[in-house]
Structure formats: C-alpha cells, structure tokens
Amino acid sequence: MSLSVFFELVEMKAKTASVLPFLIGLCYSWYHYGTLHLGYVLVYFVAMFIFNMAVDILDNYNDYHHATEGHDYKQKTNIIGRENLSLRLVFWLMTSMIIISAILGIALAAVVGWPLLWMGLYCYLVGIFYSSGPRPLSSLPLGEFFSGSTMGIMISFICVYLNTFETFHWNFSEIFSIFIIALPNTMWIANLMLANNICDKEEDEKNERYTLVHYLGKQRSINLFVGMNILAFLGIILSVVLKIAPVTVLLTFLVAPFIWKQITLFRNKQVKRETFICAVRILAVGSAAQVITYLLGILI
C-alpha cells in the first residue's frame, strides 16, 4: 500500500476536523484556567488522531461490504475496491489502530480520572457505530448531529478536562461555555458530512443509505448548509459577548469573504470530486482563523 493510498484510506485531507477542535480546547484552557498539561494532551492527541484514522478506515471498510450489486461503487468509487486492497490487511490495520488508541485512552483515564473514560467511551461508540451495524449512524438522518457534536464538541471538551481535571467544575456554566466555543467547529464538521451526503444523494439511495439529505431533499439541504455556516459565525460573536473568548476572535470575520465564496461555489454545483472540497476549505480556513485569533488574544 503506497503512502498516497494510505492517506486516502484514512481520509487524511479531512483531519482538520479533529486537529482544530483540539487546538480550540487548548486555547480555551489556557485563556480561562492558565493551565496546560502538555504531556497528557499529547498522549490524548495521539490516541485521538489514531482512532480518527481507524474510524475512517472502518467507514470505507463497511461501505465496501454494504454496497449493493448492480453499480460501480465497489470497484470504481470505494478506495478498497478501486486500489484492490487486501481486506485482511485493511481489517488488521484498522483493528490495531483501535486497540492502540484504546490502551492510550484507558491509561490516561487511570491518571486523570474516570470522567475521561466515560467521555472516551461515548466517542468510541459513536465512532464505531457511525458506519457499523445493521443501521449505521452515517446511513441515518442522524449522521450530521453525531459527527458534529462528537468531533466538534467532545474533542474540545476532553482537551479542556485534561488540562483542568484537578479543578474542573461540572456545572451548566462551564459546559455551556465549552459548547459555545466549540459551536463553529461543530457546525463546520457537521457540514462536511452534509456536503458529502448532498453530493452522494443518488448513490447513497442506491446503497439504501437514507441520510438527512434523502428526507430534506437537495435544495433544503443546501439551505441548511448555508444556515450552519451562519450559525458558526454567530457562535464566534457570542463567544466574545459572553467573554469566553478574547475580542481578537472577531478577526475571524476577515475570512468571511473566502468562506462565502466557497459556499457560493457549492450552492451552484454539488459534485463530489469538484466541490466537496469547498466544505473542507471552509472548515480548515474558518477554524484555523478562530484558533489563530484566539491565540493572538492570549498573547497580547
């Protein structure tokens, strides 16, 4: 297996969906608590990143097995069939990654406390059942909710907990603050799946995958895509108003013209190989701008 094929198998191009929520969690921890446990968060980052790759392999693996006969998805679209990858190799690669990440997570929970174990268990269950079982989450109108909330909120939440576990308060105010600071990533990550499902609507229906797009229809789904981008920016404004982010975070609006251009491109054309990248660019640029402007506010 070549490196380029491996990167496609683990969907490396979409890894901003896990890295940037992690960085937002670091910024929030530093800004509000003034504490960073770099050793713990480094172990967490490695475990999270490995598991994220394993989930994407599992998604491709299950999609390959669940594909119905009568069209070219298995041999021409899915990376496993297109590159003639060994199913045994893919399975053991995926299993090894899940085991390694779980060992790291359990070891970390033994040090910082069992709340991490329960949060991690939730993430693992969502990750595994996202594409597994008789009715995977990704084939239901729930996929956007679970992908956005698990990666957008939980990655940041766990990062904050690891940095503050000695003093973390389990109250509404703290949890709501983390929700607001994670709202832009939550919306942009959910939009990754929504854009993917919009582009794949017909193919998904052939594979008996009835996603949110199937129920809303393409035009309403595109409107939802636009609306969630607006909610992302409203979250940025609210984070400053509530004083859970420095005022410099408003500089994220400097990338709004670029994001609007990507939204327009996607609204005009929904072709996987041509315009799905617009959702990836929105997440990468928008979330990176949020992180950089947050860090700027901390430093000055």
Coordinates of C-alpha atoms in Angstrom, one line a residue:
M1 CA 0.0 0.0 0.0
S2 CA 1.5 3.3 -1.1
L3 CA 1.5 6.3 1.2
S4 CA -0.9 8.2 -1.0
V5 CA -3.3 5.3 -1.0
F6 CA -3.0 5.0 2.9
F7 CA -3.7 8.8 3.2
E8 CA -6.9 8.3 1.1
L9 CA -7.9 5.3 3.1
V10 CA -7.7 7.2 6.3
E11 CA -9.1 10.4 4.7
M12 CA -6.1 12.5 5.8
K13 CA -7.4 15.5 3.9
A14 CA -10.3 15.8 6.4
K15 CA -8.1 15.5 9.6
T16 CA -8.6 19.2 10.3
A17 CA -11.9 18.0 11.7
S18 CA -10.1 16.6 14.7
V19 CA -6.9 18.7 15.0
L20 CA -8.6 22.1 15.1
P21 CA -11.2 21.3 17.8
F22 CA -8.2 20.0 19.8
L23 CA -6.4 23.4 19.4
I24 CA -9.5 25.4 20.3
G25 CA -9.7 23.3 23.5
L26 CA -6.0 24.2 24.3
C27 CA -6.7 27.9 23.7
Y28 CA -9.8 27.9 26.0
S29 CA -7.9 26.0 28.7
W30 CA -5.0 28.5 28.6
Y31 CA -7.3 31.6 28.4
H32 CA -9.6 30.6 31.2
Y33 CA -7.6 28.5 33.6
G34 CA -4.0 29.4 32.8
T35 CA -3.1 25.7 32.9
L36 CA -1.8 23.2 30.2
H37 CA -0.9 19.6 31.0
L38 CA 1.1 19.2 27.8
G39 CA 2.1 15.6 28.5
Y40 CA -1.5 14.4 29.0
V41 CA -2.8 16.3 26.0
L42 CA 0.0 15.0 23.8
V43 CA -1.0 11.4 24.7
Y44 CA -4.6 12.3 24.1
F45 CA -3.8 13.9 20.7
V46 CA -2.0 10.7 19.6
A47 CA -4.8 8.5 20.7
M48 CA -7.5 10.7 19.2
F49 CA -5.7 11.0 15.9
I50 CA -5.1 7.2 15.6
F51 CA -8.7 6.5 16.4
N52 CA -9.9 9.1 13.9
M53 CA -7.9 7.3 11.2
A54 CA -9.3 4.0 12.3
V55 CA -12.9 5.3 12.1
D56 CA -12.3 6.5 8.5
I57 CA -10.8 3.1 7.6
L58 CA -13.9 1.4 9.2
D59 CA -16.2 3.7 7.2
N60 CA -14.5 2.7 3.9
Y61 CA -14.4 -1.0 5.0
N62 CA -18.1 -1.1 5.9
D63 CA -19.2 0.9 2.8
Y64 CA -17.4 -1.6 0.7
H65 CA -19.2 -4.5 2.3
H66 CA -22.6 -2.9 2.4
A67 CA -22.6 -1.7 -1.2
T68 CA -25.3 -3.4 -3.2
E69 CA -24.6 -5.1 -6.5
G70 CA -25.6 -3.6 -9.9
H71 CA -23.5 -0.4 -10.0
D72 CA -19.8 0.5 -9.9
Y73 CA -19.4 1.8 -6.3
K74 CA -17.3 -1.1 -5.1
Q75 CA -14.8 -1.2 -7.9
K76 CA -14.7 2.4 -9.1
T77 CA -15.5 4.6 -6.1
N78 CA -14.5 2.9 -2.9
I79 CA -10.8 3.1 -2.2
I80 CA -10.6 -0.6 -1.2
G81 CA -12.0 -2.0 -4.4
R82 CA -10.5 0.7 -6.7
E83 CA -7.0 0.1 -5.4
N84 CA -7.6 -3.7 -5.0
L85 CA -6.5 -3.6 -1.3
S86 CA -6.4 -6.7 0.8
L87 CA -9.4 -6.8 3.1
R88 CA -7.4 -8.7 5.6
L89 CA -4.7 -6.0 5.7
V90 CA -7.3 -3.3 5.9
F91 CA -9.1 -5.1 8.8
W92 CA -5.9 -5.7 10.9
L93 CA -4.7 -2.2 10.3
M94 CA -8.0 -0.8 11.5
T95 CA -8.2 -3.1 14.5
S96 CA -4.6 -2.4 15.6
M97 CA -5.3 1.3 15.5
I98 CA -8.4 1.0 17.6
I99 CA -6.6 -1.2 20.2
I100 CA -3.6 1.2 20.4
S101 CA -5.8 4.3 20.9
A102 CA -7.9 2.5 23.5
I103 CA -4.9 1.5 25.5
L104 CA -3.6 5.0 25.5
G105 CA -7.0 6.4 26.5
I106 CA -7.5 3.9 29.3
A107 CA -4.0 4.6 30.7
L108 CA -4.8 8.3 30.6
A109 CA -8.1 7.9 32.3
A110 CA -6.4 6.0 35.1
V111 CA -4.3 9.1 35.8
V112 CA -6.7 12.0 35.3
G113 CA -10.0 10.4 36.4
W114 CA -12.8 8.2 35.2
P115 CA -14.9 11.0 33.6
L116 CA -12.4 10.8 30.8
L117 CA -13.2 7.1 30.4
W118 CA -16.9 7.8 30.0
M119 CA -16.4 10.6 27.6
G120 CA -14.0 8.5 25.6
L121 CA -16.3 5.5 25.6
Y122 CA -19.1 7.7 24.2
C123 CA -16.7 8.8 21.4
Y124 CA -15.7 5.3 20.7
L125 CA -19.3 4.0 20.5
V126 CA -20.2 6.8 18.1
G127 CA -17.1 6.3 16.0
I128 CA -17.7 2.5 15.7
F129 CA -21.4 2.6 15.1
Y130 CA -21.0 5.6 12.7
S131 CA -20.6 3.0 9.9
S132 CA -21.2 -0.3 11.6
G133 CA -24.3 -2.4 12.4
P134 CA -27.5 -3.1 10.5
R135 CA -28.3 0.7 10.5
P136 CA -25.1 2.7 10.8
L137 CA -25.4 6.3 12.0
S138 CA -24.0 7.6 8.8
S139 CA -26.9 6.0 6.8
L140 CA -29.5 7.7 9.0
P141 CA -30.6 11.3 9.3
L142 CA -28.5 11.5 12.5
G143 CA -25.0 11.4 11.0
E144 CA -24.5 15.2 10.9
F145 CA -25.6 15.6 14.5
F146 CA -23.3 12.8 15.8
S147 CA -20.3 13.8 13.7
G148 CA -20.6 17.5 14.5
S149 CA -21.2 17.1 18.2
T150 CA -18.7 14.3 18.8
M151 CA -15.8 15.8 16.9
G152 CA -16.7 19.5 17.3
I153 CA -17.7 19.4 21.0
M154 CA -16.3 16.3 22.6
I155 CA -12.7 16.7 21.3
S156 CA -12.6 20.2 22.7
F157 CA -14.3 19.2 25.9
I158 CA -11.9 16.3 26.6
C159 CA -9.0 18.6 25.9
V160 CA -10.3 21.2 28.4
Y161 CA -10.9 18.5 31.0
L162 CA -7.4 17.1 30.7
N163 CA -5.9 20.5 31.3
T164 CA -8.1 21.3 34.2
F165 CA -9.1 18.0 35.7
E166 CA -7.9 19.0 39.2
T167 CA -10.3 22.0 39.3
F168 CA -12.9 21.3 36.6
H169 CA -16.4 22.2 37.7
W170 CA -19.2 20.1 36.2
N171 CA -21.8 22.8 36.1
F172 CA -24.0 24.3 33.4
S173 CA -22.0 27.5 33.0
E174 CA -18.7 25.7 32.3
I175 CA -20.3 23.1 30.0
F176 CA -22.3 25.8 28.1
S177 CA -19.1 27.9 27.6
I178 CA -17.3 24.9 26.0
F179 CA -20.4 24.3 23.8
I180 CA -20.3 27.9 22.6
I181 CA -16.5 28.0 21.9
A182 CA -16.9 24.7 20.0
L183 CA -20.0 25.7 18.1
P184 CA -18.2 26.9 14.9
N185 CA -16.3 23.6 14.6
T186 CA -19.5 21.7 15.4
M187 CA -21.3 23.4 12.5
W188 CA -18.4 23.2 10.1
I189 CA -17.7 19.5 10.8
A190 CA -21.4 18.6 10.5
N191 CA -21.3 20.5 7.2
L192 CA -18.6 18.2 6.0
M193 CA -20.9 15.2 6.2
L194 CA -23.9 17.2 4.9
A195 CA -21.9 18.3 1.8
N196 CA -20.7 14.7 1.3
N197 CA -24.3 13.4 1.6
I198 CA -25.6 16.1 -0.8
C199 CA -23.1 15.1 -3.4
D200 CA -23.8 11.4 -2.8
K201 CA -27.6 11.5 -2.6
E202 CA -28.3 9.3 -5.6
E203 CA -25.5 6.9 -4.9
D204 CA -26.5 6.6 -1.2
E205 CA -30.1 5.8 -2.1
K206 CA -28.9 3.1 -4.5
N207 CA -27.0 1.7 -1.5
E208 CA -30.1 2.0 0.7
R209 CA -28.5 4.8 2.8
Y210 CA -31.3 7.2 3.7
T211 CA -29.4 10.2 5.1
L212 CA -30.8 13.6 6.1
V213 CA -30.5 14.7 2.5
H214 CA -32.9 12.0 1.4
Y215 CA -35.6 13.4 3.8
L216 CA -34.9 17.1 3.3
G217 CA -34.2 17.0 -0.5
K218 CA -31.2 18.7 -2.1
Q219 CA -32.4 22.3 -2.0
R220 CA -33.4 22.3 1.7
S221 CA -30.1 20.5 2.5
I222 CA -28.1 23.2 0.6
N223 CA -30.1 25.8 2.6
L224 CA -29.2 24.0 5.8
F225 CA -25.5 24.0 4.7
V226 CA -25.7 27.8 4.4
G227 CA -27.5 28.2 7.7
M228 CA -25.0 26.2 9.6
N229 CA -22.2 28.4 8.3
I230 CA -24.1 31.4 9.6
L231 CA -24.6 29.7 13.0
A232 CA -20.8 29.2 13.1
F233 CA -20.1 32.9 12.9
L234 CA -22.9 33.7 15.4
G235 CA -21.1 31.3 17.8
I236 CA -17.9 33.4 17.3
I237 CA -19.8 36.6 18.1
L238 CA -21.5 35.0 21.1
S239 CA -18.2 33.7 22.5
V240 CA -16.8 37.3 22.6
V241 CA -20.1 38.7 24.0
L242 CA -20.0 36.1 26.8
K243 CA -16.3 36.8 27.4
I244 CA -15.3 33.2 26.9
A245 CA -13.0 34.3 24.0
P246 CA -10.9 37.4 23.6
V247 CA -12.2 40.2 21.3
T248 CA -9.5 39.4 18.8
V249 CA -11.5 36.3 17.8
L250 CA -13.8 38.7 15.9
L251 CA -10.9 39.0 13.4
T252 CA -12.1 35.6 12.2
F253 CA -14.6 37.6 10.1
L254 CA -11.7 38.6 7.9
V255 CA -12.0 35.1 6.3
A256 CA -15.8 35.5 5.8
P257 CA -15.5 36.6 2.1
F258 CA -13.4 33.5 1.4
I259 CA -16.0 31.3 3.1
W260 CA -18.9 32.9 1.3
K261 CA -17.1 32.3 -2.0
Q262 CA -16.8 28.6 -1.1
I263 CA -20.5 28.5 0.0
T264 CA -21.4 30.0 -3.4
L265 CA -19.4 27.5 -5.3
F266 CA -21.1 24.6 -3.5
R267 CA -24.5 26.1 -3.9
N268 CA -24.0 26.3 -7.6
K269 CA -22.6 22.8 -8.1
Q270 CA -22.7 19.7 -5.9
V271 CA -20.2 17.3 -7.5
K272 CA -18.1 15.2 -5.1
R273 CA -14.8 15.5 -6.9
E274 CA -15.2 19.2 -7.7
T275 CA -17.0 21.0 -4.9
F276 CA -17.0 18.8 -1.8
I277 CA -13.6 20.4 -1.2
C278 CA -15.4 23.6 -0.5
A279 CA -16.7 22.3 2.8
V280 CA -13.2 21.1 3.7
R281 CA -11.8 24.5 2.9
I282 CA -14.4 26.2 5.0
L283 CA -13.6 24.1 8.0
A284 CA -9.8 24.5 7.5
V285 CA -9.8 28.2 7.0
G286 CA -12.6 29.2 9.4
S287 CA -11.4 27.0 12.3
A288 CA -7.8 27.9 11.7
A289 CA -8.7 31.6 11.8
Q290 CA -10.6 31.1 15.1
V291 CA -7.6 29.3 16.6
I292 CA -5.0 32.0 15.4
T293 CA -7.1 34.9 16.5
Y294 CA -7.8 33.3 19.9
L295 CA -4.1 32.7 20.4
L296 CA -3.4 36.3 19.4
G297 CA -5.8 37.5 22.1
I298 CA -4.0 35.3 24.7
L299 CA -0.5 36.6 23.7
I300 CA -1.4 40.3 23.7

